[in-house]
PDB file of N, CA and C in Angstrom:
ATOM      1  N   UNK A   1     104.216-226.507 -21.678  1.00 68.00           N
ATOM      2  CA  UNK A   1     103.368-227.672 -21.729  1.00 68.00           C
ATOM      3  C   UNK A   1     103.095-228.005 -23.199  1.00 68.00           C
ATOM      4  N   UNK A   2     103.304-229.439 -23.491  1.00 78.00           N
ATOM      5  CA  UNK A   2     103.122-229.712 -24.704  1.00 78.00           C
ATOM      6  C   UNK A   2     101.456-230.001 -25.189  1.00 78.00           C
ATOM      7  N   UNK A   3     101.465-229.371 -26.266  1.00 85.00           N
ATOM      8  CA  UNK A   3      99.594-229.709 -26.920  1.00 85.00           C
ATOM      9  C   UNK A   3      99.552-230.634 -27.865  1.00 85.00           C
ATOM     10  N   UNK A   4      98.541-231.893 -27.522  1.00 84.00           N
ATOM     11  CA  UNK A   4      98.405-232.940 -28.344  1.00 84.00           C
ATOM     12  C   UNK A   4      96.937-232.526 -28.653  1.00 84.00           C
ATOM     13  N   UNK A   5      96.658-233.368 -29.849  1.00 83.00           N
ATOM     14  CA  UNK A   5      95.937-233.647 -30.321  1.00 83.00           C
ATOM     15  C   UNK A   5      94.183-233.940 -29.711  1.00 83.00           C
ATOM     16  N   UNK A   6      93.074-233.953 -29.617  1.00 79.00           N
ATOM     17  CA  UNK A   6      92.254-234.519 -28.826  1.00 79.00           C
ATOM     18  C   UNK A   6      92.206-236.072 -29.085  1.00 79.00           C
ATOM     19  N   UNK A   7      91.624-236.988 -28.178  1.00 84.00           N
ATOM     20  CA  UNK A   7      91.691-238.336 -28.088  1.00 84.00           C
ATOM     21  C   UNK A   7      90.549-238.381 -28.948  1.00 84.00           C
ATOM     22  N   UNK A   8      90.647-239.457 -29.638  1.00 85.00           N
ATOM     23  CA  UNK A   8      89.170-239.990 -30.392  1.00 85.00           C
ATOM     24  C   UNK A   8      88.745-241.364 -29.392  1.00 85.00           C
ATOM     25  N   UNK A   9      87.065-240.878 -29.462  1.00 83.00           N
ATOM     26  CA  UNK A   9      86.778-241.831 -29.003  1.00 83.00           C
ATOM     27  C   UNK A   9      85.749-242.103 -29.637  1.00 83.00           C
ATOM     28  N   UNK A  10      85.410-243.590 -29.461  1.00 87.00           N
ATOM     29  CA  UNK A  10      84.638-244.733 -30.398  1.00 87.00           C
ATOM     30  C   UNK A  10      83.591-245.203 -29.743  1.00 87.00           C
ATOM     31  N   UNK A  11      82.904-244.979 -30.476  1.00 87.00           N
ATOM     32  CA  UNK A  11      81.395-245.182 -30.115  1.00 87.00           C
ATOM     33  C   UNK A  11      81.007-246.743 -30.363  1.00 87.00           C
ATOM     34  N   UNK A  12      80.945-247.973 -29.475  1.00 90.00           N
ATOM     35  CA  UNK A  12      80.538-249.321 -29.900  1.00 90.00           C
ATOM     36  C   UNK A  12      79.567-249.709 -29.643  1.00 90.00           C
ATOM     37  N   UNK A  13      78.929-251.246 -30.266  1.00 91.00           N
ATOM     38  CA  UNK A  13      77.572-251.367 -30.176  1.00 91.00           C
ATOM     39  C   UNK A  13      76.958-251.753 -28.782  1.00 91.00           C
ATOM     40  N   UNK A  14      77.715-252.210 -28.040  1.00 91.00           N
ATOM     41  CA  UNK A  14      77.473-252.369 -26.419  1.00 91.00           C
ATOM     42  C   UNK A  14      77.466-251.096 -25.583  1.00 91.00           C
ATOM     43  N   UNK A  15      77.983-250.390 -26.228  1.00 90.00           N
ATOM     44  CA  UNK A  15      77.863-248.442 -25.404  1.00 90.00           C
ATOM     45  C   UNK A  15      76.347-248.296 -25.772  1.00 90.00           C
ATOM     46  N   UNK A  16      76.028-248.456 -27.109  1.00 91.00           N
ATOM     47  CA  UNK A  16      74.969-247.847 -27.421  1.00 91.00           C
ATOM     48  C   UNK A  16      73.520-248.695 -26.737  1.00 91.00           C
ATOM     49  N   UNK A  17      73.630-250.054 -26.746  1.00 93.00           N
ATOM     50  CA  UNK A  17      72.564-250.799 -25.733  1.00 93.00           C
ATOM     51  C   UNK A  17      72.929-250.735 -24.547  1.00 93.00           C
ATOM     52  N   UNK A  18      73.542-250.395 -23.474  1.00 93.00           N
ATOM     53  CA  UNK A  18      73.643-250.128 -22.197  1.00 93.00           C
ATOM     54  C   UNK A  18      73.271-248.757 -22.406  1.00 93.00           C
ATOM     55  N   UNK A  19      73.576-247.470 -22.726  1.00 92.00           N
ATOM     56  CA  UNK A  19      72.520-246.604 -22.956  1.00 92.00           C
ATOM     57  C   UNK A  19      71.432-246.629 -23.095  1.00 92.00           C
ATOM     58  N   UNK A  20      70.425-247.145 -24.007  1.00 94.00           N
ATOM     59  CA  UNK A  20      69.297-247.556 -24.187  1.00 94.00           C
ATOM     60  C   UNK A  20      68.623-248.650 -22.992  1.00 94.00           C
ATOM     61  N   UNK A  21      69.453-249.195 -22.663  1.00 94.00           N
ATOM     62  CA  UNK A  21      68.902-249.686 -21.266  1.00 94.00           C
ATOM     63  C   UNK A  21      69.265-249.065 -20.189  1.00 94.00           C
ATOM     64  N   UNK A  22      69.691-248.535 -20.175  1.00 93.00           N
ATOM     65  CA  UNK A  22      69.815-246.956 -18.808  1.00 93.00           C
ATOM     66  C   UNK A  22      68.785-246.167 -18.971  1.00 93.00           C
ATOM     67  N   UNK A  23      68.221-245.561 -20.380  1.00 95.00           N
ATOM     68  CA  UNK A  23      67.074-244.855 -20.396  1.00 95.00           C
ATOM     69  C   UNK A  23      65.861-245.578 -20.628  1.00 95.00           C
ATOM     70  N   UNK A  24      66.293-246.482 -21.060  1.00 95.00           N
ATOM     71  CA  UNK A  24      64.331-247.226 -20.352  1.00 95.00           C
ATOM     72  C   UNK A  24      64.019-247.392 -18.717  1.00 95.00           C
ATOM     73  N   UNK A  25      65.073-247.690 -18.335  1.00 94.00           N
ATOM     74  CA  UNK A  25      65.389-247.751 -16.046  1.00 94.00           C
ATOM     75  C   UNK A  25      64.563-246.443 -15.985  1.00 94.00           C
ATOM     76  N   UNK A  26      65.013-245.186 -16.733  1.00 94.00           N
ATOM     77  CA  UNK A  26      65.006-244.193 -15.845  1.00 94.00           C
ATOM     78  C   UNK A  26      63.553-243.516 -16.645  1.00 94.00           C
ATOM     79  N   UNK A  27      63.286-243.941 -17.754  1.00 95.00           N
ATOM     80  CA  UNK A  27      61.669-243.443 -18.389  1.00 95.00           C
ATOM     81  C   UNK A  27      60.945-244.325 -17.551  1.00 95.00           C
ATOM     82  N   UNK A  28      60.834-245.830 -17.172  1.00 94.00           N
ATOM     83  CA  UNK A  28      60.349-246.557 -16.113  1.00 94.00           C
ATOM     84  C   UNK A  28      60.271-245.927 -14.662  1.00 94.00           C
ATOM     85  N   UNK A  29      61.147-245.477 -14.095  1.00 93.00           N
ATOM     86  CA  UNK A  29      61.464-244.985 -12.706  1.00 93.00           C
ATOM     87  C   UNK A  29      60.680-243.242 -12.324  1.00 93.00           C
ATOM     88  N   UNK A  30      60.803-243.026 -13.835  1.00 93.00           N
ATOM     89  CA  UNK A  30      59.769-241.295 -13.960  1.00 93.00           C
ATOM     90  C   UNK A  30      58.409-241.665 -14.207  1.00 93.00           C
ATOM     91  N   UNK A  31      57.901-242.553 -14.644  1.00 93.00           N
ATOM     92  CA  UNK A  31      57.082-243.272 -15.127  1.00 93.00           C
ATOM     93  C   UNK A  31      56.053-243.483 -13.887  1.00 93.00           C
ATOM     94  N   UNK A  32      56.946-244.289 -12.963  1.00 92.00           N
ATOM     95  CA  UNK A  32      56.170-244.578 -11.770  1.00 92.00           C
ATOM     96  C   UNK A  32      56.590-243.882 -10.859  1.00 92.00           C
ATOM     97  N   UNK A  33      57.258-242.743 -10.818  1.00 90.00           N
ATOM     98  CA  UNK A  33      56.965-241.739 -10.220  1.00 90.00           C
ATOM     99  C   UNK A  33      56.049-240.410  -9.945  1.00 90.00           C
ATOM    100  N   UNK A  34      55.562-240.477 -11.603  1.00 90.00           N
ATOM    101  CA  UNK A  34      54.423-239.557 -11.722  1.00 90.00           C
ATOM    102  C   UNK A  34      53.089-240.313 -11.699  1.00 90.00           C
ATOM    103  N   UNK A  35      52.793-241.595 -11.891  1.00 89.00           N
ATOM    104  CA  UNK A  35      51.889-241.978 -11.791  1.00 89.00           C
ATOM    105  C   UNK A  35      51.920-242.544 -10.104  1.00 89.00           C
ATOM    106  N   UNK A  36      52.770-242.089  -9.019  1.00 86.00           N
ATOM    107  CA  UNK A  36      52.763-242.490  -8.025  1.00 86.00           C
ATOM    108  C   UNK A  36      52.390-240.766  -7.336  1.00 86.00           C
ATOM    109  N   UNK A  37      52.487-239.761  -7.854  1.00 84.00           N
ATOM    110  CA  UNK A  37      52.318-238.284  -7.674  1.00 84.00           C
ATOM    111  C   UNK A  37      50.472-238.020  -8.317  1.00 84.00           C
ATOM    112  N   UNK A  38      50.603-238.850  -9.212  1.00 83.00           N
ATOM    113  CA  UNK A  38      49.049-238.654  -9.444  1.00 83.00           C
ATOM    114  C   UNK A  38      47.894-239.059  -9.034  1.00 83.00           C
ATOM    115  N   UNK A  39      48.515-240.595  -8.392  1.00 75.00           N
ATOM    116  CA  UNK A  39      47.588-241.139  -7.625  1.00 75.00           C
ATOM    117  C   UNK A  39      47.806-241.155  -5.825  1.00 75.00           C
ATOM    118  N   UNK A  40      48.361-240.133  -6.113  1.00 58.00           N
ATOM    119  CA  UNK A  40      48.201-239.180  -4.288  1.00 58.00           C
ATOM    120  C   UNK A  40      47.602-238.015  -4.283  1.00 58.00           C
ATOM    121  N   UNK A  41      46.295-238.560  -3.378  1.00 51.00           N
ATOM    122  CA  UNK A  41      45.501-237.365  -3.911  1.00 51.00           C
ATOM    123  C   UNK A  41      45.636-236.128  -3.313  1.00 51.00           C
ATOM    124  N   UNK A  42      46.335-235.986  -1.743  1.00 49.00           N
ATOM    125  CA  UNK A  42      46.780-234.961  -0.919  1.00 49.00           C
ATOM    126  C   UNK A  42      48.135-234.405  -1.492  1.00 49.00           C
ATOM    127  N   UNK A  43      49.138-235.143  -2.017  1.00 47.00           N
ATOM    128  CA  UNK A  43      50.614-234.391  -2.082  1.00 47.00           C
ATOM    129  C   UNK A  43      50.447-233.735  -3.572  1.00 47.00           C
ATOM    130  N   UNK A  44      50.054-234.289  -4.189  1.00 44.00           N
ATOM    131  CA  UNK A  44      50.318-233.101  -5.739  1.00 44.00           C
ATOM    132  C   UNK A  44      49.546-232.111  -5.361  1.00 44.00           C
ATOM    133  N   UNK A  45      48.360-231.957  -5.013  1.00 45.00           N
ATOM    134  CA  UNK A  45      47.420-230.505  -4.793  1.00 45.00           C
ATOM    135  C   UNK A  45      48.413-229.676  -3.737  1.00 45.00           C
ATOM    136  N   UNK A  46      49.186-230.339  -2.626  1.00 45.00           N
ATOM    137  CA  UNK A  46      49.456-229.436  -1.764  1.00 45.00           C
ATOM    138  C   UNK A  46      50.978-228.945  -2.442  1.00 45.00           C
ATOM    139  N   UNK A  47      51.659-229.413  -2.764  1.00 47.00           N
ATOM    140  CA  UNK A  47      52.598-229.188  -4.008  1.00 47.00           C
ATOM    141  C   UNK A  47      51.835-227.580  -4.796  1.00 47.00           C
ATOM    142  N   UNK A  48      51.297-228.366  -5.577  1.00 44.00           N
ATOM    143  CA  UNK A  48      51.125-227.233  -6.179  1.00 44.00           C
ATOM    144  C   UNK A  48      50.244-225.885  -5.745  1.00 44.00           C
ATOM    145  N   UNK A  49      49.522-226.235  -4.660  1.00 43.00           N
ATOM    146  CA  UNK A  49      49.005-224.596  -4.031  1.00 43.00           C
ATOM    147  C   UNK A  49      50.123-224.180  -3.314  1.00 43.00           C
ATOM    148  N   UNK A  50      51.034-224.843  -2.740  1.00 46.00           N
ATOM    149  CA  UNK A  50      52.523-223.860  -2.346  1.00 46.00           C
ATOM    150  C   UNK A  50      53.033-223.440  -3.591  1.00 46.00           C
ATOM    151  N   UNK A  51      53.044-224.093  -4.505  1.00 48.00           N
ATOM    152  CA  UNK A  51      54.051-222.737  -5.512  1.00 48.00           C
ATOM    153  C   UNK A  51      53.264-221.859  -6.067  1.00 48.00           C
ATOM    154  N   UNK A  52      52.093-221.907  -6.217  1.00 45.00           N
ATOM    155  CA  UNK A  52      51.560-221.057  -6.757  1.00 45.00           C
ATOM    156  C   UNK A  52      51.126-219.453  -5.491  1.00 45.00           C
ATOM    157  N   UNK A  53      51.321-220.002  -4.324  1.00 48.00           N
ATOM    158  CA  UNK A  53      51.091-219.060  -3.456  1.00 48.00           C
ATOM    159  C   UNK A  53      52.213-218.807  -3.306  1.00 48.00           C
ATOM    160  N   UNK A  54      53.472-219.440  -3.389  1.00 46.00           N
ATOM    161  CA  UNK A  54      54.564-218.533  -3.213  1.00 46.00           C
ATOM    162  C   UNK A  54      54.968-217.691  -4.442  1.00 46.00           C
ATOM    163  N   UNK A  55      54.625-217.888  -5.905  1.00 47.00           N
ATOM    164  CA  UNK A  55      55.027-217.260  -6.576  1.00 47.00           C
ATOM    165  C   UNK A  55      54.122-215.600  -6.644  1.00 47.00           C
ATOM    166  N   UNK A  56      53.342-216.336  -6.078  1.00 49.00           N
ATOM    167  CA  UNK A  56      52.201-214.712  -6.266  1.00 49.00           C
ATOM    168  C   UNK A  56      52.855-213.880  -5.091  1.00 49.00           C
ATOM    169  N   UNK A  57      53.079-214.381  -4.033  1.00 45.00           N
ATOM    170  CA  UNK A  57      53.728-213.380  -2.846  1.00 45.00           C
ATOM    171  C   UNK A  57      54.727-212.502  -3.380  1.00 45.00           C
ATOM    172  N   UNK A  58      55.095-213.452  -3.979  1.00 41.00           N
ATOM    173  CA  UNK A  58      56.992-212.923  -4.247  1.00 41.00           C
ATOM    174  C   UNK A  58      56.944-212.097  -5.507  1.00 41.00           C
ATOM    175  N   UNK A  59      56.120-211.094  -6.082  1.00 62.00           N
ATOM    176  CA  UNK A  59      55.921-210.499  -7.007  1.00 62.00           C
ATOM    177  C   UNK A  59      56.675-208.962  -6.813  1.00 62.00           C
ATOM    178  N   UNK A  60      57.174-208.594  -5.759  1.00 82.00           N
ATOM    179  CA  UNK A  60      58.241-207.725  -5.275  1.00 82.00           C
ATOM    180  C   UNK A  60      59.722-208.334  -5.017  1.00 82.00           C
ATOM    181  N   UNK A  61      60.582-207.453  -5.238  1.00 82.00           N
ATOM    182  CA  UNK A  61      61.838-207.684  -5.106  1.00 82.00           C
ATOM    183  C   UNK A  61      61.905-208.158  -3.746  1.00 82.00           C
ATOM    184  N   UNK A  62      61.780-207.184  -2.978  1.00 82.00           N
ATOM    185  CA  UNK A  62      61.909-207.428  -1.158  1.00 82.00           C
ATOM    186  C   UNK A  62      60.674-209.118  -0.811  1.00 82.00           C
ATOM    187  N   UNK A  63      60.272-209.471  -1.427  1.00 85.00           N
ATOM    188  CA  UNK A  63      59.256-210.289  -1.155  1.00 85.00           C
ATOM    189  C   UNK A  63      60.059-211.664  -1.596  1.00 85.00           C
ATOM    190  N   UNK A  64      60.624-211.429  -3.668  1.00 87.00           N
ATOM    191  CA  UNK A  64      61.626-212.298  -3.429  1.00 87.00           C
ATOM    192  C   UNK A  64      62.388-213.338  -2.387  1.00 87.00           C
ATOM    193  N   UNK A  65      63.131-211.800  -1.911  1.00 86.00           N
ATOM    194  CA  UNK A  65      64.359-211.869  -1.087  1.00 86.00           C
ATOM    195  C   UNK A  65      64.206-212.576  -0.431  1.00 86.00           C
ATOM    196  N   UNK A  66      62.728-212.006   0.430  1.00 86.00           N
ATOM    197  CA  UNK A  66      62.641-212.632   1.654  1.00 86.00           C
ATOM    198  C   UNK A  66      62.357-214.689   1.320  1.00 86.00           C
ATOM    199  N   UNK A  67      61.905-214.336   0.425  1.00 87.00           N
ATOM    200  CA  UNK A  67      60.824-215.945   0.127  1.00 87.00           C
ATOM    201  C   UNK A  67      62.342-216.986   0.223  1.00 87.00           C
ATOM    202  N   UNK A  68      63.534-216.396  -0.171  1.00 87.00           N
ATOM    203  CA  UNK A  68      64.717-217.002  -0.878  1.00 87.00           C
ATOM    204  C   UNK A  68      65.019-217.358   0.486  1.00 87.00           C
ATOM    205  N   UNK A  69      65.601-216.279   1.580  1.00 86.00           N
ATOM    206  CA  UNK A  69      65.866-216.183   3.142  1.00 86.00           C
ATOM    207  C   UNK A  69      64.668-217.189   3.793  1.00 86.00           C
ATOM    208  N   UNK A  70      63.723-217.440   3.009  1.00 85.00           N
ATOM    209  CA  UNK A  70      63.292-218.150   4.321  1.00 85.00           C
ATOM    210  C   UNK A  70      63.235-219.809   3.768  1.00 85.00           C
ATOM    211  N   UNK A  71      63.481-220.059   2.462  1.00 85.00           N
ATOM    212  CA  UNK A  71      63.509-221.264   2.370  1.00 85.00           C
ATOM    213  C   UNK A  71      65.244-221.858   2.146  1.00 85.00           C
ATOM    214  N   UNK A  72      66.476-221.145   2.444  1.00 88.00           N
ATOM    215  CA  UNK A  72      67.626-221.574   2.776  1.00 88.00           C
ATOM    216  C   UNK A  72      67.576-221.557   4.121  1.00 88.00           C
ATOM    217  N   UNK A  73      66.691-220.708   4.701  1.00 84.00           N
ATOM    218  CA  UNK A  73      67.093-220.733   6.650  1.00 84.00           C
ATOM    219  C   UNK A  73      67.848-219.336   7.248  1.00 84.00           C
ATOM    220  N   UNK A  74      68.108-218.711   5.920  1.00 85.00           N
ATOM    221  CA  UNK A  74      68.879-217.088   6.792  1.00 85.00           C
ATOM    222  C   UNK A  74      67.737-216.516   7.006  1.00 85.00           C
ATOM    223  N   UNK A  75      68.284-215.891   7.839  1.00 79.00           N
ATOM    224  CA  UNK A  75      67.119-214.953   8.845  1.00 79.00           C
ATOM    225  C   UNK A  75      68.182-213.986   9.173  1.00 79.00           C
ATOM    226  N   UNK A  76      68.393-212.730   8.432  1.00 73.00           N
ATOM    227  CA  UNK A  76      69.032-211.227   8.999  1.00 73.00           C
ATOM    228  C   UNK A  76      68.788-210.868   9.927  1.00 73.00           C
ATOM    229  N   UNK A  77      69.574-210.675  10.609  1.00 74.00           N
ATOM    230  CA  UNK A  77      69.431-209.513  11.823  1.00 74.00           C
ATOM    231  C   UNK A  77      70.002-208.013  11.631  1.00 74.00           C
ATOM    232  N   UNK A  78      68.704-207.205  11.580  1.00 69.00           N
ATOM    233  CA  UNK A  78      69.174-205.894  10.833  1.00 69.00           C
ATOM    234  C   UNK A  78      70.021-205.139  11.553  1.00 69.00           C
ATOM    235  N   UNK A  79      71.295-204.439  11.912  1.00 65.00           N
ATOM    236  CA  UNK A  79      72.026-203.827  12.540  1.00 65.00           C
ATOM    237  C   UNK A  79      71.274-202.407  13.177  1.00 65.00           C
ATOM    238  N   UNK A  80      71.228-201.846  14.483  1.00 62.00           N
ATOM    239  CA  UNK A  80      70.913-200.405  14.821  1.00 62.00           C
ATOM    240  C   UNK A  80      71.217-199.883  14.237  1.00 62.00           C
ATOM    241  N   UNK A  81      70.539-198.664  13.889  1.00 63.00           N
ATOM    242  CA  UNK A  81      70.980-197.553  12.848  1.00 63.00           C
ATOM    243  C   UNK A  81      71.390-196.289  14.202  1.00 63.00           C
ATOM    244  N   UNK A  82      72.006-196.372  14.752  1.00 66.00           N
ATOM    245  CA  UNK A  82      72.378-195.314  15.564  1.00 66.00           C
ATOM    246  C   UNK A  82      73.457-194.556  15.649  1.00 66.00           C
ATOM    247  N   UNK A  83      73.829-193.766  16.077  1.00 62.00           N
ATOM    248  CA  UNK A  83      75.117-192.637  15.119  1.00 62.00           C
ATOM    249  C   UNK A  83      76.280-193.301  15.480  1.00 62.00           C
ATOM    250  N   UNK A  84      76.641-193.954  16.993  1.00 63.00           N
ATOM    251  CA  UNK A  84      77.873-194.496  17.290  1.00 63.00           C
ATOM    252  C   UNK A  84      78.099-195.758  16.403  1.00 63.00           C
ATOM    253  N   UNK A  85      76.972-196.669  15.803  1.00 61.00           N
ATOM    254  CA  UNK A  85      77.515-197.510  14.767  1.00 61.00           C
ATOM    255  C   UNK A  85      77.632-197.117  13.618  1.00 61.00           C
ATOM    256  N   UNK A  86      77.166-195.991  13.494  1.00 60.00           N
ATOM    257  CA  UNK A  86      77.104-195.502  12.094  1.00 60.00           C
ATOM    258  C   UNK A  86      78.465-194.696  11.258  1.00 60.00           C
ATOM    259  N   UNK A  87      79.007-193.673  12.518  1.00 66.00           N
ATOM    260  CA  UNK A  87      80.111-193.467  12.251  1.00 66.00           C
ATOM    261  C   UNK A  87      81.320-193.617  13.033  1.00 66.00           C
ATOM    262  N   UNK A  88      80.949-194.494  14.257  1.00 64.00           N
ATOM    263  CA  UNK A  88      82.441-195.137  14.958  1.00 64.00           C
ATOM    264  C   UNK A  88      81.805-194.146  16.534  1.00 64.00           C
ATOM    265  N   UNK A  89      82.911-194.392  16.704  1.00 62.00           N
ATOM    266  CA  UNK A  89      83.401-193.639  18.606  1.00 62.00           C
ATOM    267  C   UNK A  89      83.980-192.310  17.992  1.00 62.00           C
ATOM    268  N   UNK A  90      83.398-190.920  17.484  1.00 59.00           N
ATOM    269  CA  UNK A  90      84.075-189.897  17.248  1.00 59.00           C
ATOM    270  C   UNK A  90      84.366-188.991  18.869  1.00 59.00           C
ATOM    271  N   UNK A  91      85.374-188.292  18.440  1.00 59.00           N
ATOM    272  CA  UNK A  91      86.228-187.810  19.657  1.00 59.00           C
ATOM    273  C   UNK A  91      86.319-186.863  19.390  1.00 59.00           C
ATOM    274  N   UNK A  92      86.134-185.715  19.511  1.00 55.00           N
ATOM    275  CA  UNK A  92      86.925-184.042  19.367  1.00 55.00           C
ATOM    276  C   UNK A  92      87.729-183.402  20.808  1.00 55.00           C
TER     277      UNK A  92
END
């Protein structure tokens, strides 16, 4: 495979104002999104007493785990620990 060179590319003055008007859309759109989070007076408080109660739970590894398992939806089912699963169908 042959190796060229990298492409240059050029930065023009219409790249740079369609940028600048892409990030005013989206400082506008965060804008009134947090002032639409602040002036709800039930969803930011309940927001934030769930993370803060989940982060305190989860201060163990196994607590982690579990916190992770229950907000993707797995739910383990722990296998019997009993000798025929443990080491097969032995025969002598």
């Amino acid at each position: 495979m042959l190796r060229r060179k990298p492409t240059r590319l050029e930065l023009k003055i219409d790249d740079t104002e369609e940028f600048e008007s892409v990030k005013k859309e989206l400082e506008a759109k965060k804008r009134q999104r947090e002032e639409a989070e602040s002036g709800g007076v039930g969803g930011a408080s309940v927001i934030s007493v769930d993370i803060i109660g989940a982060s305190g739970s989860s201060s163990t590894a196994a607590g982690r785990a579990e916190l992770i398992n229950e907000r993707i939806g797995y739910k383990p089912h722990p296998k019997p620990a009993t000798l025929p699963t443990l080491f097969g169908s032995l025969q002598f």
